[in-house]
GROMACS .gro file of C-alpha atoms in nm:
model
  252
    1MET     CA    1  12.469   7.538   9.572
    2THR     CA    2  12.655   7.213   9.511
    3ALA     CA    3  12.563   6.922   9.286
    4LYS     CA    4  12.481   6.702   9.586
    5GLU     CA    5  12.254   6.947   9.767
    6LEU     CA    6  11.882   6.871   9.766
    7PHE     CA    7  11.643   7.166   9.773
    8LEU     CA    8  11.273   7.173   9.847
    9PHE     CA    9  11.118   7.496   9.724
   10ASP     CA   10  10.768   7.577   9.846
   11ILE     CA   11  10.590   7.844   9.643
   12PHE     CA   12  10.391   8.034   9.904
   13SER     CA   13  10.217   8.364   9.973
   14TYR     CA   14  10.131   8.478  10.324
   15SER     CA   15   9.768   8.577  10.263
   16CYS     CA   16   9.681   8.250  10.087
   17MET     CA   17   9.480   8.019  10.315
   18ASN     CA   18   9.578   7.712  10.112
   19CYS     CA   19   9.947   7.810  10.134
   20LEU     CA   20   9.930   7.856  10.511
   21ARG     CA   21   9.756   7.522  10.554
   22SER     CA   22  10.014   7.352  10.331
   23LEU     CA   23  10.300   7.524  10.513
   24LYS     CA   24  10.248   7.324  10.833
   25TYR     CA   25  10.315   7.002  10.639
   26ILE     CA   26  10.616   7.151  10.459
   27LYS     CA   27  10.756   7.257  10.797
   28LYS     CA   28  10.730   6.897  10.920
   29LEU     CA   29  10.923   6.767  10.620
   30GLY     CA   30  11.182   7.042  10.646
   31ASN     CA   31  11.240   6.978  11.016
   32LYS     CA   32  11.257   6.600  10.972
   33TYR     CA   33  11.502   6.584  10.681
   34LYS     CA   34  11.717   6.887  10.750
   35LYS     CA   35  11.976   6.670  10.930
   36TYR     CA   36  12.000   6.449  10.622
   37GLY     CA   37  12.083   6.743  10.395
   38LEU     CA   38  11.746   6.873  10.274
   39LYS     CA   39  11.736   7.250  10.239
   40THR     CA   40  11.381   7.387  10.251
   41ILE     CA   41  11.321   7.736  10.111
   42LEU     CA   42  11.003   7.939  10.060
   43ILE     CA   43  10.961   8.138   9.740
   44HIS     CA   44  10.713   8.423   9.789
   45PRO     CA   45  10.552   8.568   9.475
   46PRO     CA   46  10.281   8.832   9.529
   47GLU     CA   47   9.918   8.732   9.484
   48TRP     CA   48   9.813   9.089   9.566
   49ASP     CA   49   9.990   9.423   9.528
   50PHE     CA   50  10.031   9.458   9.905
   51GLU     CA   51  10.239   9.138   9.904
   52LYS     CA   52  10.504   9.316   9.698
   53ASP     CA   53  10.596   9.508  10.014
   54SER     CA   54  10.880   9.314  10.178
   55SER     CA   55  10.797   9.462  10.520
   56ASN     CA   56  10.455   9.292  10.505
   57ILE     CA   57  10.622   8.959  10.425
   58ILE     CA   58  10.871   8.999  10.710
   59ARG     CA   59  10.589   9.079  10.952
   60ALA     CA   60  10.394   8.772  10.834
   61ALA     CA   61  10.701   8.550  10.874
   62LYS     CA   62  10.721   8.653  11.239
   63LYS     CA   63  10.347   8.603  11.290
   64TYR     CA   64  10.353   8.249  11.150
   65ARG     CA   65  10.689   8.163  11.307
   66ILE     CA   66  10.856   8.089  10.977
   67LYS     CA   67  11.224   8.018  11.037
   68MET     CA   68  11.319   7.880  10.696
   69PRO     CA   69  11.468   8.119  10.435
   70ILE     CA   70  11.225   8.318  10.220
   71ILE     CA   71  11.311   8.436   9.868
   72ILE     CA   72  11.090   8.731   9.773
   73ASP     CA   73  10.995   8.688   9.407
   74LYS     CA   74  10.849   9.037   9.366
   75ASN     CA   75  10.828   9.032   8.986
   76LYS     CA   76  10.757   8.656   8.960
   77LYS     CA   77  11.076   8.594   8.762
   78ILE     CA   78  11.161   8.274   8.951
   79ILE     CA   79  10.820   8.112   8.922
   80LYS     CA   80  10.805   8.202   8.552
   81LYS     CA   81  11.131   8.011   8.498
   82LEU     CA   82  10.977   7.718   8.686
   83ARG     CA   83  10.659   7.754   8.475
   84ILE     CA   84  10.442   7.797   8.781
   85ASN     CA   85  10.143   8.029   8.804
   86PHE     CA   86   9.957   7.879   9.100
   87TRP     CA   87  10.047   7.822   9.462
   88PRO     CA   88  10.106   7.646   9.690
   89THR     CA   89  10.346   7.442   9.475
   90GLN     CA   90  10.632   7.219   9.587
   91VAL     CA   91  10.942   7.169   9.372
   92LEU     CA   92  11.227   6.929   9.459
   93ILE     CA   93  11.552   7.021   9.284
   94ARG     CA   94  11.906   6.885   9.272
   95ASN     CA   95  12.180   7.019   9.047
   96SER     CA   96  11.929   7.243   8.864
   97LYS     CA   97  11.722   6.935   8.774
   98ILE     CA   98  11.359   6.913   8.885
   99LEU     CA   99  11.305   6.575   9.054
  100TYR     CA  100  10.945   6.639   9.155
  101LYS     CA  101  10.681   6.909   9.117
  102HIS     CA  102  10.331   6.924   9.261
  103ILE     CA  103  10.087   7.212   9.213
  104GLY     CA  104   9.829   7.276   9.484
  105GLU     CA  105   9.773   7.121   9.825
  106GLY     CA  106   9.817   6.753   9.898
  107ASN     CA  107  10.053   6.473   9.786
  108TYR     CA  108  10.272   6.524  10.094
  109LYS     CA  109  10.321   6.150  10.138
  110GLU     CA  110  10.441   6.121   9.777
  111LEU     CA  111  10.669   6.424   9.822
  112GLU     CA  112  10.822   6.264  10.130
  113GLY     CA  113  10.886   5.947   9.932
  114LYS     CA  114  11.071   6.147   9.665
  115ILE     CA  115  11.279   6.321   9.934
  116VAL     CA  116  11.374   5.992  10.101
  117LYS     CA  117  11.466   5.839   9.766
  118ALA     CA  118  11.677   6.138   9.662
  119LEU     CA  119  11.860   6.144   9.997
  120LYS     CA  120  11.909   5.764   9.982
  121ILE     CA  121  11.815   5.715  10.347
  122LYS     CA  122  11.593   5.493  10.559
  123SER     CA  123  11.378   5.671  10.814
  124ASP     CA  124  11.041   5.655  10.986
  125ALA     CA  125  10.793   5.845  10.772
  126VAL     CA  126  10.635   6.173  10.874
  127PHE     CA  127  10.326   6.082  10.673
  128ASN     CA  128  10.204   5.723  10.696
  129ASN     CA  129   9.878   5.843  10.543
  130GLU     CA  130   9.799   6.137  10.320
  131PRO     CA  131   9.665   6.429  10.529
  132LYS     CA  132   9.300   6.512  10.462
  133TYR     CA  133   9.168   6.861  10.417
  134THR     CA  134   8.852   7.030  10.293
  135LYS     CA  135   8.827   7.172   9.943
  136PHE     CA  136   8.602   7.474   9.904
  137GLN     CA  137   8.604   7.739   9.635
  138THR     CA  138   8.753   8.077   9.729
  139ILE     CA  139   8.526   8.377   9.670
  140TYR     CA  140   8.715   8.668   9.513
  141ALA     CA  141   8.611   9.032   9.527
  142GLY     CA  142   8.817   9.199   9.252
  143LYS     CA  143   8.774   9.216   8.875
  144ARG     CA  144   9.105   9.043   8.799
  145LYS     CA  145   8.986   8.718   8.955
  146LYS     CA  146   8.633   8.761   8.819
  147GLY     CA  147   8.470   8.843   9.151
  148MET     CA  148   8.091   8.828   9.131
  149ILE     CA  149   7.928   9.120   9.313
  150SER     CA  150   7.557   9.185   9.355
  151GLU     CA  151   7.329   9.416   9.548
  152LEU     CA  152   7.202   9.260   9.873
  153LYS     CA  153   6.904   9.025   9.826
  154ASP     CA  154   6.683   8.807  10.043
  155ARG     CA  155   6.824   8.485   9.898
  156LEU     CA  156   7.199   8.441   9.864
  157LYS     CA  157   7.398   8.202   9.645
  158PHE     CA  158   7.741   8.067   9.731
  159GLY     CA  159   8.019   8.230   9.529
  160ILE     CA  160   7.868   8.579   9.516
  161ILE     CA  161   7.947   8.876   9.743
  162TYR     CA  162   7.638   9.084   9.817
  163LYS     CA  163   7.686   9.450   9.904
  164LYS     CA  164   7.491   9.734  10.060
  165GLY     CA  165   7.641  10.079  10.098
  166ALA     CA  166   7.923  10.268   9.931
  167TRP     CA  167   8.137   9.997   9.767
  168LYS     CA  168   8.345  10.007   9.449
  169GLN     CA  169   8.497   9.704   9.277
  170ASN     CA  170   8.849   9.759   9.146
  171ASN     CA  171   9.102   9.522   8.992
  172GLU     CA  172   9.193   9.343   9.316
  173SER     CA  173   8.928   9.418   9.575
  174LEU     CA  174   8.607   9.578   9.692
  175ILE     CA  175   8.676   9.912   9.858
  176GLY     CA  176   8.424  10.094  10.068
  177LYS     CA  177   8.205  10.087  10.375
  178GLY     CA  178   7.864   9.951  10.462
  179SER     CA  179   7.778   9.583  10.470
  180LEU     CA  180   7.876   9.270  10.276
  181ALA     CA  181   7.706   8.931  10.289
  182ILE     CA  182   7.809   8.584  10.171
  183LYS     CA  183   7.689   8.228  10.202
  184THR     CA  184   7.952   8.026  10.390
  185LYS     CA  185   8.094   7.675  10.369
  186GLY     CA  186   8.318   7.480  10.606
  187LYS     CA  187   8.401   7.531  10.973
  188ILE     CA  188   8.646   7.822  10.938
  189VAL     CA  189   8.580   8.136  10.734
  190SER     CA  190   8.877   8.357  10.646
  191MET     CA  191   8.887   8.697  10.483
  192VAL     CA  192   9.176   8.872  10.309
  193ALA     CA  193   9.125   9.238  10.391
  194GLY     CA  194   9.296   9.553  10.508
  195SER     CA  195   9.200   9.894  10.635
  196ILE     CA  196   9.267  10.206  10.436
  197ASN     CA  197   9.593  10.368  10.552
  198LYS     CA  198   9.648  10.067  10.785
  199LYS     CA  199   9.432  10.219  11.060
  200THR     CA  200   9.274   9.974  11.304
  201ILE     CA  201   8.907   9.931  11.217
  202LYS     CA  202   8.630   9.746  11.400
  203ILE     CA  203   8.403   9.519  11.198
  204ASN     CA  204   8.073   9.381  11.325
  205MET     CA  205   7.970   9.033  11.214
  206LYS     CA  206   7.638   8.853  11.212
  207LEU     CA  207   7.556   8.489  11.140
  208ASN     CA  208   7.204   8.427  11.011
  209ASN     CA  209   7.118   8.783  11.120
  210LYS     CA  210   7.227   8.720  11.480
  211SER     CA  211   7.513   8.926  11.624
  212ASN     CA  212   7.825   8.713  11.649
  213LYS     CA  213   8.127   8.919  11.747
  214ASN     CA  214   8.343   9.215  11.652
  215ILE     CA  215   8.688   9.183  11.499
  216THR     CA  216   8.953   9.441  11.421
  217ILE     CA  217   9.158   9.465  11.103
  218ASN     CA  218   9.449   9.684  11.005
  219ASP     CA  219   9.737   9.555  10.790
  220PRO     CA  220   9.632   9.373  10.469
  221GLN     CA  221   9.645   9.000  10.540
  222LEU     CA  222   9.438   8.687  10.597
  223TYR     CA  223   9.203   8.708  10.896
  224ASN     CA  224   9.028   8.400  11.038
  225ILE     CA  225   8.696   8.561  11.121
  226ILE     CA  226   8.454   8.278  11.201
  227LYS     CA  227   8.493   7.931  11.357
  228LEU     CA  228   8.188   7.702  11.345
  229ASN     CA  229   8.107   7.365  11.499
  230ASN     CA  230   7.998   7.205  11.173
  231ASN     CA  231   8.001   7.250  10.794
  232GLU     CA  232   7.643   7.374  10.780
  233SER     CA  233   7.613   7.670  10.544
  234LYS     CA  234   7.523   8.003  10.706
  235ILE     CA  235   7.473   8.362  10.600
  236LEU     CA  236   7.760   8.586  10.714
  237ASN     CA  237   7.718   8.965  10.724
  238ILE     CA  238   8.005   9.201  10.795
  239GLU     CA  239   7.944   9.569  10.865
  240THR     CA  240   8.193   9.854  10.879
  241LYS     CA  241   8.154  10.229  10.921
  242SER     CA  242   8.507  10.293  10.794
  243LYS     CA  243   8.659  10.222  10.453
  244ILE     CA  244   8.824   9.884  10.404
  245SER     CA  245   8.954   9.675  10.116
  246VAL     CA  246   8.819   9.320  10.087
  247TYR     CA  247   9.007   9.085   9.854
  248SER     CA  248   8.859   8.738   9.911
  249PHE     CA  249   8.683   8.494  10.139
  250ALA     CA  250   8.818   8.139  10.191
  251PHE     CA  251   8.680   7.837  10.374
  252GLN     CA  252   8.812   7.523  10.543
   0.00000   0.00000   0.00000
């Protein structure tokens, strides 16, 4: 690392829907300004215990066609030095000096402006307008992130996971089999989940009590499970006869 080099660090985890959505914009900036000297690097701290396994990260990098370098921050030492405890986060650094930091999604147009200024170049912008995206609360299943779990009822509230069957809430997830129900938001519903012992498991899904489709899960990761035509809220039921771990539901 030399004094003149400009680094864009993107704090990212592979099962984070917001991180994956942000990544496509970071890729555009990295590809555009690489020839001018920008070095774009992902820093991967673990949001869940399964993300401490480097083989899972390597597999995800191939799945999402990530070609930029990834620094695995298994014990979160790097992000602690940067005073970061939320991701995605973008940090622009030169000569160990932070030129710009933004926590969360968005501000890509401003980030690009900081990059252009630091590189002292003139170029057509990647972002003439700030990209728009939906903002919906993630529903967590584990105790650590204060997941709200209830027995299945006739009327469901957004933000609560309703269960029926043999389920147990631990620190990170709900583990068990049977059925889970949530109230949805947005056009795409994602679920962070994994099968026990990484066996392939079939899950049946229903929307408003009508059969929708079956999906299969195995390795712990983010699964896009439902795509809808509009943002109208629906009731999603998932049913499994085999044990799985469910970490969260996200919406966009």
